[in-house]
Amino acid sequence: RDGIIIPRCRLVRIFRQQSLEGFVGRKVADWVCLAKHESSYNTRAINRNKNGSSDYGIFQINSKYWCYDGRTPGASNGCRIHCRKFLDDNITDDIKCAKLIARQARGLTPWVAWRKHCRGKNLRPFVRGC
Ligand SMILES: *[C@@H]1O[C@H](CO)[C@@H](O)[C@H](O)[C@H]1NC(C)=O
Ligand SMILES: *[C@@H]1O[C@H](CO)[C@@H](O)[C@H](O)[C@H]1NC(C)=O
């Protein structure tokens, strides 16, 4: 199916089920904030970078290092997946890859939007009422 905007509380439930909670010391609220500021919860989000790579899906996963899109020079496809898979409404594979990225970095610092908008902020509003 095509991508969709995933409602915030549904995202919270998915992240809790897929045990993103506590992962590399980050809470579900961090992941929800990250998704909000990377993609506005839109699984179809795709953005071309100046350096020729592109970012895909709700977590804006980069084609230089993590997925294959057939048009990024020197890409390494760390998650062993086609980038297009990050654009559908099943975010299980996105989460799996995001966990790998976070594990390698020991945190969410690879995501510019998280550093800028989420790190050290009050993130309770992202899980409130869910
Ligand atoms: C290309 O740009 C994106 C977005 O600015 C960045 O995430 C990525 O690390 C860059 N890749 C390289 C190889 O510089
Ligand atoms: C979502 O994708 C995963 C594999 O990435 C699969 O195991 C699961 O059944 C899919 N869920 C739905 C609802 O299609």
XYZ file of C-alpha atoms and ligand atoms in Angstrom:
158
model
C 0.000 0.000 0.000
C 0.969 3.604 -0.438
C 2.527 5.656 2.315
C 0.447 7.485 4.854
C 0.638 9.943 7.706
C 0.746 7.783 10.816
C -1.176 9.360 13.705
C 1.071 10.198 16.654
C -0.496 7.823 19.186
C -0.499 4.968 16.709
C 3.215 5.572 16.237
C 3.697 5.507 20.005
C 1.948 2.124 20.160
C 4.040 0.729 17.306
C 7.291 1.941 18.878
C 6.310 0.420 22.231
C 5.454 -2.910 20.606
C 8.702 -2.968 18.657
C 10.642 -2.260 21.839
C 12.194 1.003 20.776
C 11.550 2.040 24.377
C 14.780 2.286 26.282
C 16.731 1.408 23.190
C 20.242 2.880 23.308
C 19.062 4.909 26.264
C 16.401 6.739 24.278
C 12.737 6.799 24.962
C 9.788 6.313 22.665
C 9.235 10.066 22.899
C 12.634 10.655 21.288
C 11.686 8.476 18.322
C 8.304 10.146 17.945
C 9.963 13.583 18.067
C 12.536 12.402 15.533
C 9.820 11.133 13.164
C 7.857 14.346 13.588
C 10.784 16.572 12.658
C 12.279 14.332 9.970
C 9.098 13.481 8.044
C 6.035 14.944 9.786
C 5.036 11.278 10.330
C 4.738 10.807 6.565
C 5.946 7.361 5.499
C 6.115 8.611 1.896
C 8.591 11.411 2.625
C 11.560 11.501 0.280
C 14.183 14.220 0.047
C 17.123 14.577 -2.292
C 20.344 15.828 -0.707
C 22.867 18.147 -2.354
C 25.501 15.413 -2.265
C 23.423 13.103 -4.482
C 22.045 10.818 -1.798
C 18.385 10.770 -0.778
C 16.521 10.312 2.513
C 13.561 7.936 2.714
C 10.497 7.449 4.846
C 9.363 8.329 8.301
C 12.944 8.302 9.676
C 14.492 9.797 6.497
C 17.007 6.998 6.165
C 19.933 7.922 3.920
C 20.776 6.073 0.708
C 24.503 6.696 0.974
C 24.963 4.333 3.876
C 21.796 2.413 4.647
C 19.637 1.450 1.681
C 19.886 0.884 -2.056
C 18.162 3.212 -4.539
C 20.240 2.623 -7.640
C 21.276 6.243 -8.037
C 23.560 7.051 -5.117
C 27.254 6.792 -5.988
C 29.347 4.731 -3.596
C 26.381 3.617 -1.523
C 26.996 0.889 1.030
C 23.428 -0.348 1.777
C 24.104 -1.130 5.435
C 20.553 -2.326 6.084
C 20.513 -4.564 3.000
C 17.230 -3.227 1.652
C 15.796 -1.230 -1.245
C 15.062 2.352 -0.151
C 11.581 2.118 -1.686
C 10.631 -0.269 1.129
C 10.915 2.672 3.533
C 8.090 4.497 1.732
C 5.229 2.062 2.319
C 2.930 2.071 5.333
C 4.590 -0.886 7.052
C 7.354 0.675 9.131
C 8.691 -2.580 10.579
C 11.661 -2.496 8.209
C 12.247 1.214 8.842
C 12.416 0.520 12.569
C 14.784 -2.385 12.100
C 17.169 -0.225 10.075
C 16.827 2.757 12.430
C 17.781 0.511 15.329
C 20.926 -0.528 13.490
C 21.813 3.103 12.777
C 21.230 4.071 16.411
C 23.156 1.075 17.685
C 26.198 1.950 15.587
C 26.081 5.601 16.628
C 25.164 4.739 20.245
C 22.332 7.212 20.035
C 20.178 9.285 17.740
C 22.871 11.796 16.792
C 22.944 10.718 13.106
C 19.550 12.452 12.731
C 20.053 16.182 12.318
C 16.422 16.904 13.178
C 16.704 15.007 16.449
C 19.818 16.945 17.449
C 18.203 20.213 16.544
C 14.654 19.768 17.810
C 14.557 16.891 20.301
C 17.826 16.479 22.184
C 17.546 17.848 25.703
C 14.006 19.107 25.131
C 10.821 18.326 27.020
C 9.452 15.477 24.923
C 6.458 14.562 27.038
C 4.002 16.169 24.588
C 4.991 13.533 22.031
C 3.569 10.671 24.116
C 0.945 12.584 26.068
C -2.510 11.068 26.008
C -1.432 7.929 24.175
C 24.754 13.659 2.316
O 23.897 14.602 2.861
C 22.996 14.060 3.824
C 22.069 15.170 4.255
O 22.740 16.355 4.506
C 23.774 13.464 4.991
O 22.888 12.873 5.917
C 24.727 12.403 4.469
O 25.524 11.925 5.525
C 25.605 12.992 3.381
N 26.424 11.918 2.835
C 27.716 12.101 2.580
C 28.432 10.930 2.016
O 28.291 13.156 2.800
C 5.325 -5.711 7.813
O 6.549 -6.147 7.282
C 7.147 -7.213 8.025
C 8.488 -7.518 7.387
O 9.263 -6.374 7.260
C 6.226 -8.416 8.038
O 6.791 -9.438 8.832
C 4.859 -8.021 8.597
O 3.969 -9.108 8.492
C 4.306 -6.834 7.841
N 3.079 -6.375 8.496
C 1.952 -6.170 7.835
C 0.792 -5.690 8.624
O 1.861 -6.361 6.618
